[in-house]
Backbone as a printed PyTorch tensor [residue, N CA C, xyz], in Angstrom:
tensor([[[  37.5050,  -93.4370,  251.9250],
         [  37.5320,  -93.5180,  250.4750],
         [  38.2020,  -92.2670,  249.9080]],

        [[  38.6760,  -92.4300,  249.1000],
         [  40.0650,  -91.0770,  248.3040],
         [  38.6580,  -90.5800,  247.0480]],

        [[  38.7700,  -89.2050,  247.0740],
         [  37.3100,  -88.5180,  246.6580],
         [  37.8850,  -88.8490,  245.0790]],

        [[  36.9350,  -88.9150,  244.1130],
         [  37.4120,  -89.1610,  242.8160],
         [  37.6760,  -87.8970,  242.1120]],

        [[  38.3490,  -88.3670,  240.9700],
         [  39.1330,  -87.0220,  240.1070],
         [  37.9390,  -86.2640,  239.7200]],

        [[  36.8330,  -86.5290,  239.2240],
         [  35.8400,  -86.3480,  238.2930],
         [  34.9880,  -85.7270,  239.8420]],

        [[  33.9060,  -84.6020,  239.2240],
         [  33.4900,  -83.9250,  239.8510],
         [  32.0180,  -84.9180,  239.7670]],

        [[  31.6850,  -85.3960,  239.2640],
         [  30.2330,  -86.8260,  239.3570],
         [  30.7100,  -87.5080,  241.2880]],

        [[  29.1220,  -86.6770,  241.2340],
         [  28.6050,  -87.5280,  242.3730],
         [  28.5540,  -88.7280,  242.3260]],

        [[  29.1330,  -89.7940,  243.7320],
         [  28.8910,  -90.9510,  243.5930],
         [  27.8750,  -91.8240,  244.8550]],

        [[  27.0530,  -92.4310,  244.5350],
         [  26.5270,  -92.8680,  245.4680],
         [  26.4060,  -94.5210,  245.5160]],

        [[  26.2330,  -94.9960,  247.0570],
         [  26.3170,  -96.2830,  247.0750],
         [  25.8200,  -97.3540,  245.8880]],

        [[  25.5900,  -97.1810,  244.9100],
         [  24.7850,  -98.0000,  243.7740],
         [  26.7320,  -97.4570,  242.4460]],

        [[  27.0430,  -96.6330,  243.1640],
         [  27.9550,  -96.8710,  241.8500],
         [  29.4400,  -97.0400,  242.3510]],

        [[  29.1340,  -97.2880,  243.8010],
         [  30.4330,  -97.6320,  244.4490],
         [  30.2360,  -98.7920,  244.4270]],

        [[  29.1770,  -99.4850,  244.4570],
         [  28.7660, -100.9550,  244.0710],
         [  29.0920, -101.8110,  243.1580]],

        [[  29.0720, -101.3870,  241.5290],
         [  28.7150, -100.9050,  240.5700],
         [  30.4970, -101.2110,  240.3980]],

        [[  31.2490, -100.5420,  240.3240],
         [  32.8010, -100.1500,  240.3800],
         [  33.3260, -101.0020,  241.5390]],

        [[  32.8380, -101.5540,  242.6390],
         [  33.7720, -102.5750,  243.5280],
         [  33.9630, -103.9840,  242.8150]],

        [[  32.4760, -104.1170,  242.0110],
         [  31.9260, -105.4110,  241.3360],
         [  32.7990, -105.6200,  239.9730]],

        [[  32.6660, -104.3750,  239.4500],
         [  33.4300, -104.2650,  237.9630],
         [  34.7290, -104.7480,  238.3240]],

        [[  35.3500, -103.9780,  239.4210],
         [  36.8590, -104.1750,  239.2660],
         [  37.3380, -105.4830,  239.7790]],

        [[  36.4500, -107.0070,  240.2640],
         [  36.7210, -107.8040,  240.5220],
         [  36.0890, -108.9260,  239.4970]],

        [[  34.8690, -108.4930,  238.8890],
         [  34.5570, -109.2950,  237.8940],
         [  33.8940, -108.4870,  236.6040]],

        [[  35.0490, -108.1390,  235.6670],
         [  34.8730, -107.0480,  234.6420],
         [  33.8070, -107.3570,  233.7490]],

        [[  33.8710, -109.3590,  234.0080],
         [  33.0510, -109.9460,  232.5690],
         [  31.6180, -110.3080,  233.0710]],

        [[  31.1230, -110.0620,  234.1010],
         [  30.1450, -109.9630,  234.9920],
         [  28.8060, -109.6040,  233.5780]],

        [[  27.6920, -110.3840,  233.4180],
         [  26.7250, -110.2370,  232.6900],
         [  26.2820, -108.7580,  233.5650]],

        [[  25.1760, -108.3800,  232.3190],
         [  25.1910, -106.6380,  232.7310],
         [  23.5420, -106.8650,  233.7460]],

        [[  22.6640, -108.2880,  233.4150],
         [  21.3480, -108.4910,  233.8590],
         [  21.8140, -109.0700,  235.8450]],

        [[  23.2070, -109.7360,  235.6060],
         [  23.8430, -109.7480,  237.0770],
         [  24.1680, -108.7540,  238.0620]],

        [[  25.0140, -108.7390,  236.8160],
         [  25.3360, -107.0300,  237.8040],
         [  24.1950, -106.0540,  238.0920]],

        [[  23.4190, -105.7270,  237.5460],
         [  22.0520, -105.2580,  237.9200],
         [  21.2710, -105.8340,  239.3340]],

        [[  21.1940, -106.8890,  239.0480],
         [  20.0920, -107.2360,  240.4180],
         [  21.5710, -107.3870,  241.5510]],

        [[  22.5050, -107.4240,  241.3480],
         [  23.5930, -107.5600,  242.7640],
         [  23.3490, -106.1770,  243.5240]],

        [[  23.2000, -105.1780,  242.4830],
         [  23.0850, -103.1860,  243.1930],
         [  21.9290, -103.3950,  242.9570]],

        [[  21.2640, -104.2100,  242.7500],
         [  19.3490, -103.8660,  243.4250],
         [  18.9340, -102.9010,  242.3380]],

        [[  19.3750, -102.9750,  240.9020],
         [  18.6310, -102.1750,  240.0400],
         [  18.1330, -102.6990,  238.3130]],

        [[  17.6240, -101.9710,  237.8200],
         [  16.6990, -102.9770,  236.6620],
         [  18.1810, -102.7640,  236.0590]],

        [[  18.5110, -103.8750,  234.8620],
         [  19.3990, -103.7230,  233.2900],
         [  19.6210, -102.2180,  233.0630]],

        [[  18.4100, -101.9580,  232.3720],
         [  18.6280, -100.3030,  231.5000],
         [  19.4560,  -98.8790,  233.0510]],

        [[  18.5780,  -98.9310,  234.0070],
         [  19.4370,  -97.9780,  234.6940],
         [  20.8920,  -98.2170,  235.1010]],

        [[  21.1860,  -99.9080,  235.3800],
         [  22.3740,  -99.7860,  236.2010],
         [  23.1940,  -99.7670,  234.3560]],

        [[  23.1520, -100.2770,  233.8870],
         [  23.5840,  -99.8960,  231.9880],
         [  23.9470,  -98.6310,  231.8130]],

        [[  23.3040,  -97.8540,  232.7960],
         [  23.2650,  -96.1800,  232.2930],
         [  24.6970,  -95.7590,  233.0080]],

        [[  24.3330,  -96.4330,  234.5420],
         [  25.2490,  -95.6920,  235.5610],
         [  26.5090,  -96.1730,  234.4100]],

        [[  26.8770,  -97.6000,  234.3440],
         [  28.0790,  -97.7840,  233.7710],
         [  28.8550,  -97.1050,  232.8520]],

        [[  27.6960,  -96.4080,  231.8590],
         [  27.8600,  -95.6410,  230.6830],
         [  28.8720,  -94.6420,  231.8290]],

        [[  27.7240,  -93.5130,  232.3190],
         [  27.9620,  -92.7240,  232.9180],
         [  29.4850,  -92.5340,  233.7990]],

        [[  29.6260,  -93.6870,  234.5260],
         [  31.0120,  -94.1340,  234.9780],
         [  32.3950,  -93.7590,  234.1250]],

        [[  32.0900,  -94.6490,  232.7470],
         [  32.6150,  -94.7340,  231.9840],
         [  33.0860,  -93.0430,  231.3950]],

        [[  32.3280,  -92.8230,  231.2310],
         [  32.0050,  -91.5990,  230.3780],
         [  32.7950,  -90.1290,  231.3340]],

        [[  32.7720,  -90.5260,  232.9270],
         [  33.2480,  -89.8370,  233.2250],
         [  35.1330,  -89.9430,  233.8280]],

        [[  35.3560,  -90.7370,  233.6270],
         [  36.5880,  -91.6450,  233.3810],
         [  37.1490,  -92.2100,  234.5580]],

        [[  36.0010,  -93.3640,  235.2290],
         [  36.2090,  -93.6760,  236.4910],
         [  36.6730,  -95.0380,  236.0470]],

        [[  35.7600,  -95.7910,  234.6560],
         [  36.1450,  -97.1150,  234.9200],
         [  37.0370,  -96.8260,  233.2360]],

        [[  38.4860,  -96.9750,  233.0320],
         [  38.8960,  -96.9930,  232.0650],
         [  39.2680,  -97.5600,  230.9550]],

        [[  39.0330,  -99.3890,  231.3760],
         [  38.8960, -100.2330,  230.6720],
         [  38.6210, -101.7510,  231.3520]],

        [[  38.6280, -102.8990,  230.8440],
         [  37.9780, -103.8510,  231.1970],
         [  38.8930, -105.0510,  230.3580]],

        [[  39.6930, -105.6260,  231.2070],
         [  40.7420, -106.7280,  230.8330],
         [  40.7160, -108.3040,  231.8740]],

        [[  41.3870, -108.6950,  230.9670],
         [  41.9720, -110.3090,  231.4480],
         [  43.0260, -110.3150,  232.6610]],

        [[  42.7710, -110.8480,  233.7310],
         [  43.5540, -111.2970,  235.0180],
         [  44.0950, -112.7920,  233.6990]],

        [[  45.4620, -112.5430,  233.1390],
         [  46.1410, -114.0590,  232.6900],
         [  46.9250, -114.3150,  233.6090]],

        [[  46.7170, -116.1740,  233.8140],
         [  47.5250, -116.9850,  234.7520],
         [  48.6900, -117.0500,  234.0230]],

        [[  49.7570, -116.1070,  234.7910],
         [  51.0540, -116.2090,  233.5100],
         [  51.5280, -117.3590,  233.7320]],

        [[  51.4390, -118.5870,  234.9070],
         [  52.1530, -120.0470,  235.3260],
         [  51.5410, -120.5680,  234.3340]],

        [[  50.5980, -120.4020,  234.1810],
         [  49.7810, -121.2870,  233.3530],
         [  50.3880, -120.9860,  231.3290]],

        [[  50.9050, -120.1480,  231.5230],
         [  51.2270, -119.3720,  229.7990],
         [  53.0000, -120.6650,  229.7320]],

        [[  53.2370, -120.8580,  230.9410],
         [  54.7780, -120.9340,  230.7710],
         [  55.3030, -120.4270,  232.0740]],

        [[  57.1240, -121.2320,  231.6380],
         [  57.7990, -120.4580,  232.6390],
         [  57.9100, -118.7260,  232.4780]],

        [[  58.0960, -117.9240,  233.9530],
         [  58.3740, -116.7410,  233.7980],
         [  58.9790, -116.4020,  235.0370]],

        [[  59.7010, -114.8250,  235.0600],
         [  59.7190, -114.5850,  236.5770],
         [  59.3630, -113.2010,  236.5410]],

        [[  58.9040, -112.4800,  237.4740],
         [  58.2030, -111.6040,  237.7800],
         [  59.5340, -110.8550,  238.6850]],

        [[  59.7770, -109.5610,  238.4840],
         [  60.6090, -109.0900,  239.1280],
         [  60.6000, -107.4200,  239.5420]],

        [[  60.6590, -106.9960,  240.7860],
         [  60.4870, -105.5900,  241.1610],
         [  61.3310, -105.1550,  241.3310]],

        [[  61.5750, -103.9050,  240.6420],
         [  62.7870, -103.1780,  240.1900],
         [  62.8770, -101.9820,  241.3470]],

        [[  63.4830, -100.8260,  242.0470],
         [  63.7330, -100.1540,  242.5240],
         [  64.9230,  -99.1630,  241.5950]],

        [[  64.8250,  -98.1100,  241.0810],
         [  65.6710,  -97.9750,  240.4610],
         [  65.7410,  -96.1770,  240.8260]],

        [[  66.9660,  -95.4370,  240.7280],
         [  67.7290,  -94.3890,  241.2540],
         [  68.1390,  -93.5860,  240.1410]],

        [[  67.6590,  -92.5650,  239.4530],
         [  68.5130,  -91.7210,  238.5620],
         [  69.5680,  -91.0430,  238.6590]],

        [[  70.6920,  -91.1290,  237.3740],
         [  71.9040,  -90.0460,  237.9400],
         [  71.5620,  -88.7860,  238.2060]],

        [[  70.4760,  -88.3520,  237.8450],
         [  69.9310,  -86.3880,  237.7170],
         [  68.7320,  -86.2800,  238.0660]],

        [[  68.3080,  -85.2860,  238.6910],
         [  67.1610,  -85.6070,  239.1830],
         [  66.0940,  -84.3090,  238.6800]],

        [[  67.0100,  -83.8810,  237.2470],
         [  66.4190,  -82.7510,  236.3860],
         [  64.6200,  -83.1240,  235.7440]],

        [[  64.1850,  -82.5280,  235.7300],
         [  62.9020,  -83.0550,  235.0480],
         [  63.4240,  -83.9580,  233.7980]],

        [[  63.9390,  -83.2840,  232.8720],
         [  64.3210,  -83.8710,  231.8400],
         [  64.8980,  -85.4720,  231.8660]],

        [[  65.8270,  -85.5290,  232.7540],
         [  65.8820,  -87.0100,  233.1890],
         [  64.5880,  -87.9290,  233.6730]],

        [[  63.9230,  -87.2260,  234.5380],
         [  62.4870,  -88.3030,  234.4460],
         [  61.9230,  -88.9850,  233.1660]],

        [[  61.9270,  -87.5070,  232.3020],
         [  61.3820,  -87.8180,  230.9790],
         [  61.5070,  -88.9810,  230.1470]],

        [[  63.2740,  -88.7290,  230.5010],
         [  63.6670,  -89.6560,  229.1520],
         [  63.6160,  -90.5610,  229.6100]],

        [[  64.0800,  -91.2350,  231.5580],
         [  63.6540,  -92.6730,  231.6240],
         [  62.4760,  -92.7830,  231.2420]],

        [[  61.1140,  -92.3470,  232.1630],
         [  60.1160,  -92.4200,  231.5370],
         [  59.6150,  -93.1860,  229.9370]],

        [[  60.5180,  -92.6240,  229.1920],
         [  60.0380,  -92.3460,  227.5360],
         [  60.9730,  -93.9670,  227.3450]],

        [[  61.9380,  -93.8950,  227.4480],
         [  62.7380,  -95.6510,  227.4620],
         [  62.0060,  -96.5720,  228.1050]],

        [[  61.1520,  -96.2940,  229.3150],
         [  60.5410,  -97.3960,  230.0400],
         [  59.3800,  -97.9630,  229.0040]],

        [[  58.7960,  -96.8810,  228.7150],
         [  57.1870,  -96.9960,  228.1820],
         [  57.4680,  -97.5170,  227.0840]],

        [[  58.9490,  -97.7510,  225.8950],
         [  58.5880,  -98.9510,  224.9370],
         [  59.3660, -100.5620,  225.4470]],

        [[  59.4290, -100.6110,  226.4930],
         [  60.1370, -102.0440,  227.0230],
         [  58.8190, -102.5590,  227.2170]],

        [[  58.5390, -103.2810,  226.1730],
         [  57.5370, -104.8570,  226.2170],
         [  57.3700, -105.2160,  228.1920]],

        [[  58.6660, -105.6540,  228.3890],
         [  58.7160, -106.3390,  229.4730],
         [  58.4790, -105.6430,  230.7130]],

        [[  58.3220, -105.0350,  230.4230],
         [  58.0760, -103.6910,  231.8720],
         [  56.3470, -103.5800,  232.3320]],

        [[  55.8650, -104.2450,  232.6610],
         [  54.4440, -104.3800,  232.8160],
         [  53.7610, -102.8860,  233.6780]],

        [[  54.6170, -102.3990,  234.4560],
         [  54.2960, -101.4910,  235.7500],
         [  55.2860, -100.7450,  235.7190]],

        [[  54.9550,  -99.3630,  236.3270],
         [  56.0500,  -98.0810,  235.8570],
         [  55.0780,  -97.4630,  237.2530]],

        [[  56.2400,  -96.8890,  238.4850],
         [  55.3660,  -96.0660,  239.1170],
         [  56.4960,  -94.9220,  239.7330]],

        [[  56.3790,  -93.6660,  239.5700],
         [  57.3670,  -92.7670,  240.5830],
         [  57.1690,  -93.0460,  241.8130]],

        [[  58.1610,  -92.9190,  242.3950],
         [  57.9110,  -92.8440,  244.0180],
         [  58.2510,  -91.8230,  244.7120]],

        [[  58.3390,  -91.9070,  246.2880],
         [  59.0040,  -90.8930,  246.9510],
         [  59.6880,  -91.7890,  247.5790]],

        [[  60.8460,  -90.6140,  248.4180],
         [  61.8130,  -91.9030,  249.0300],
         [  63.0560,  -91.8420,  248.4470]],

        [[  63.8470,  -93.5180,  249.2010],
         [  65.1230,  -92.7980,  248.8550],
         [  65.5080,  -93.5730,  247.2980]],

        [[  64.7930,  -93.5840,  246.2030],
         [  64.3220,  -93.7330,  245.1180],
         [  63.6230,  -93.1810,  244.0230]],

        [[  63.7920,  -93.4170,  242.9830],
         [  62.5810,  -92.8770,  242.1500],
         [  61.7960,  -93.2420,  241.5400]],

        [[  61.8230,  -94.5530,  241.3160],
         [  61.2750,  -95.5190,  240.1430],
         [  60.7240,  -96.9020,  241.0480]],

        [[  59.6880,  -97.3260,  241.1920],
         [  59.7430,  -98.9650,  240.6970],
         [  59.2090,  -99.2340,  239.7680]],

        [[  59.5770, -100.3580,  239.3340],
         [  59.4320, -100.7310,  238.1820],
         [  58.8080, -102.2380,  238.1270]],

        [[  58.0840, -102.9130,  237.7670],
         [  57.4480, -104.3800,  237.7430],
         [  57.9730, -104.6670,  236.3780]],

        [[  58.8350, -106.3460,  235.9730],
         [  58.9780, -106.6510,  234.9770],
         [  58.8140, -108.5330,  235.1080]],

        [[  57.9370, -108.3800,  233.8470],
         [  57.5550, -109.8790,  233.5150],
         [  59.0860, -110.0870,  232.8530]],

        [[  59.9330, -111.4600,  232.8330],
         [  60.3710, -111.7270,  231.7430],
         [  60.0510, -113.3780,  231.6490]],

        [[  60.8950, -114.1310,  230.3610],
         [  60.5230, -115.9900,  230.4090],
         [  61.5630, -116.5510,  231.5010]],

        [[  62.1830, -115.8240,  231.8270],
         [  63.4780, -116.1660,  232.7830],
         [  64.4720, -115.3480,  233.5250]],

        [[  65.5660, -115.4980,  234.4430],
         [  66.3380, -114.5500,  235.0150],
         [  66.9450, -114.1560,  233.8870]],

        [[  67.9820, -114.7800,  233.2810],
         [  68.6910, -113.9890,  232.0650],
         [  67.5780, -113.0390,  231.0850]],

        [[  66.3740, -113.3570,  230.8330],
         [  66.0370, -112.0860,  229.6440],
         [  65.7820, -110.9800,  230.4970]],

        [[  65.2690, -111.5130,  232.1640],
         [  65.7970, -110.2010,  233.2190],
         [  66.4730, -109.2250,  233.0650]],

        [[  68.1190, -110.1020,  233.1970],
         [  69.5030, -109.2530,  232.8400],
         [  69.5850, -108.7160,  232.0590]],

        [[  69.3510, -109.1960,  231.0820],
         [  69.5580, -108.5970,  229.1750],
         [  68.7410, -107.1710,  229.3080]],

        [[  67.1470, -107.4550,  229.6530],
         [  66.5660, -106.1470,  229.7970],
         [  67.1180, -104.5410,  230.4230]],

        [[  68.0120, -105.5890,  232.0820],
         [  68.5130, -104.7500,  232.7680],
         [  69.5550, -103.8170,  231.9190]],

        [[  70.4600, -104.9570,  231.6860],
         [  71.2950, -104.4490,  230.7950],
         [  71.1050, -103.8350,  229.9100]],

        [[  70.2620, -103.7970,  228.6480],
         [  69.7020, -102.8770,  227.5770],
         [  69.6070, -101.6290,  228.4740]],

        [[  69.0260, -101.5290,  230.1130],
         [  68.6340, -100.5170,  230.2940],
         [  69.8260,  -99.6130,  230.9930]],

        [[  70.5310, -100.0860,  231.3440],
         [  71.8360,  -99.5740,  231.7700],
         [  72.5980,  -98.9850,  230.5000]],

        [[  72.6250,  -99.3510,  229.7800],
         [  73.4610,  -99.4610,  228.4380],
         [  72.8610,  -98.2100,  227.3860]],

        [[  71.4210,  -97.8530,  227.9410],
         [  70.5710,  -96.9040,  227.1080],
         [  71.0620,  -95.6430,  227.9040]],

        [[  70.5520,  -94.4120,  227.1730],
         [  70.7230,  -93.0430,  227.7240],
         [  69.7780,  -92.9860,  229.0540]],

        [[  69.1770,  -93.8930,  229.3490],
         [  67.6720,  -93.7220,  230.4890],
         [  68.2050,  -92.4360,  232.0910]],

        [[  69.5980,  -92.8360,  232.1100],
         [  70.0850,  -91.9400,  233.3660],
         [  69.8010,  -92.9560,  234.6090]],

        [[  70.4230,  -94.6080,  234.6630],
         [  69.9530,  -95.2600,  235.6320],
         [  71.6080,  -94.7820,  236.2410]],

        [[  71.3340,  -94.6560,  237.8110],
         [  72.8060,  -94.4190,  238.4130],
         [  72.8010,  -95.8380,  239.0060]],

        [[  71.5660,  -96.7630,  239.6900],
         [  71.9130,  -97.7360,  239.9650],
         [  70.2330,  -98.4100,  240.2920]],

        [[  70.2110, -100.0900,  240.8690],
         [  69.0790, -100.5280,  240.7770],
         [  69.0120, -101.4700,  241.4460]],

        [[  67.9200, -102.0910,  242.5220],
         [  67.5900, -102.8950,  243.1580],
         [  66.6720, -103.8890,  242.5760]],

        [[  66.9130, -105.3050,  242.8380],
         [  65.7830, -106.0440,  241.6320],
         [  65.5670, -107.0070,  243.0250]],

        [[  64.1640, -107.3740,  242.8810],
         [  63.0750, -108.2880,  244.2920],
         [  62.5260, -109.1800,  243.0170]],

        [[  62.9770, -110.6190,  243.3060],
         [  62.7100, -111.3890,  242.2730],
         [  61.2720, -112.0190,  243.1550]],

        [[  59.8310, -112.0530,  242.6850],
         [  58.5990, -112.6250,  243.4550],
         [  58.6170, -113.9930,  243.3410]],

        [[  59.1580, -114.6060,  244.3740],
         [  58.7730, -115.9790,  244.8520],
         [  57.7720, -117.1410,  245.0460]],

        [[  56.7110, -115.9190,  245.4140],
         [  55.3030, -116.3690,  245.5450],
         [  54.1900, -114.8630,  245.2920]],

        [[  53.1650, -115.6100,  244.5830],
         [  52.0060, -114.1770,  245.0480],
         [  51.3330, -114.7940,  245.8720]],

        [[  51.3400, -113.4160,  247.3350],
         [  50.5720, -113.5120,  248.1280],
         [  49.0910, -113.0690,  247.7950]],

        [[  48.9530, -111.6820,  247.7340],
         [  47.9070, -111.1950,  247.4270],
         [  47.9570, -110.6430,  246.1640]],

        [[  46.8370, -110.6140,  245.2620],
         [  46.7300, -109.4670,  244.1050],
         [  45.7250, -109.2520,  243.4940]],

        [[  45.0410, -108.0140,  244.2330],
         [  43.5130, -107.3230,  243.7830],
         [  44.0760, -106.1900,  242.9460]],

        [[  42.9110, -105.7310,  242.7850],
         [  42.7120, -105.1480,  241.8660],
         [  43.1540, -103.5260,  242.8300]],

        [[  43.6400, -102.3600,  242.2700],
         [  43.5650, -101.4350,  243.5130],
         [  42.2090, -100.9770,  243.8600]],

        [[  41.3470, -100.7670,  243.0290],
         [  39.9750, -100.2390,  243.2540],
         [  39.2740, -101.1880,  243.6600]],

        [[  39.5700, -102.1920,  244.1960],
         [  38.7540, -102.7200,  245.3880],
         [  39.1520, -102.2400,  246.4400]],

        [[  40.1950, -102.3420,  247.1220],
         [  40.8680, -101.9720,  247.9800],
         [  39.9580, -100.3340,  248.5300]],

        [[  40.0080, -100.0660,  247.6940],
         [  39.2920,  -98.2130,  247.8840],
         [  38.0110,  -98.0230,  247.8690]],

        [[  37.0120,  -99.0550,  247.5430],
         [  36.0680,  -99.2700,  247.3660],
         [  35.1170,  -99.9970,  248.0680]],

        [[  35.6550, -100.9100,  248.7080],
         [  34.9400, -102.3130,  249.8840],
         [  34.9700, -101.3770,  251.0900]]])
């Protein structure tokens, strides 16, 4: 297990607690209680506590995007011309208002960026791409993995947690 940021002790009741959350967020709080073997009001507390210490940061909807409509899901690999801080920045700062950009992660490697993008189709793909080529972002060039199928997709804090 990767030790957490937060200096809060954790013990098996809140690794419990946080494996459960991150697979069923909407989980009644009198459930989730008797699953870690504890009354409402304490395991209520730990959550607070969790919360409070910024382990669990929010609590959202898994949407069936097949189900919303057509879409395609596409993983970006992408390469800056400069590899100045300042260039991180500004892609960075261009990525973070693209709607369509669901996922933003640095890497290491012979890369710097991937990037995850929802769009309704391949062309609003392109268009995006293109907007992003076309912007100051500093793209020198870019690899796109169009997802075919999902195999797997948890949550990461299960993964670290089970």
């Amino acid at each position: 297990m990767v030790p957490p940021r937060s200096s809060l002790r954790l013990d098996d009741r809140d690794i419990a607690i946080l494996a459960i959350l991150s697979r069923e967020g909407r989980i009644a709080k009198t459930e989730l209680a008797a699953r870690v073997n504890l009354s409402p009001t304490p395991c209520w507390d730990r959550m607070k506590r969790l919360e409070q210490a910024g382990l669990i940061r929010g609590y959202r909807a898994q949407v069936d995007l097949a189900a919303l409509g057509a879409h395609v899901q596409v993983f970006v690999t992408v390469e800056l011309d400069s590899h100045r801080a300042e260039s991180f920045q500004v892609f960075e700062r261009v990525i973070a208002r693209m709607q369509a950009v669901t996922g933003c992660w640095a890497i290491g490697g012979g890369y710097d960026y991937l990037i995850q993008v929802v769009a309704t189709d391949v062309a609003a793909f392109q268009a995006l791409m293109d907007g992003l080529l076309e912007s100051r972002a500093g793209v020198r060039r870019y690899f796109s993995y169009i997802v075919t199928k999902p195999v797997k997709d948890l949550p990461p804090a299960t993964a670290l947690l089970d």
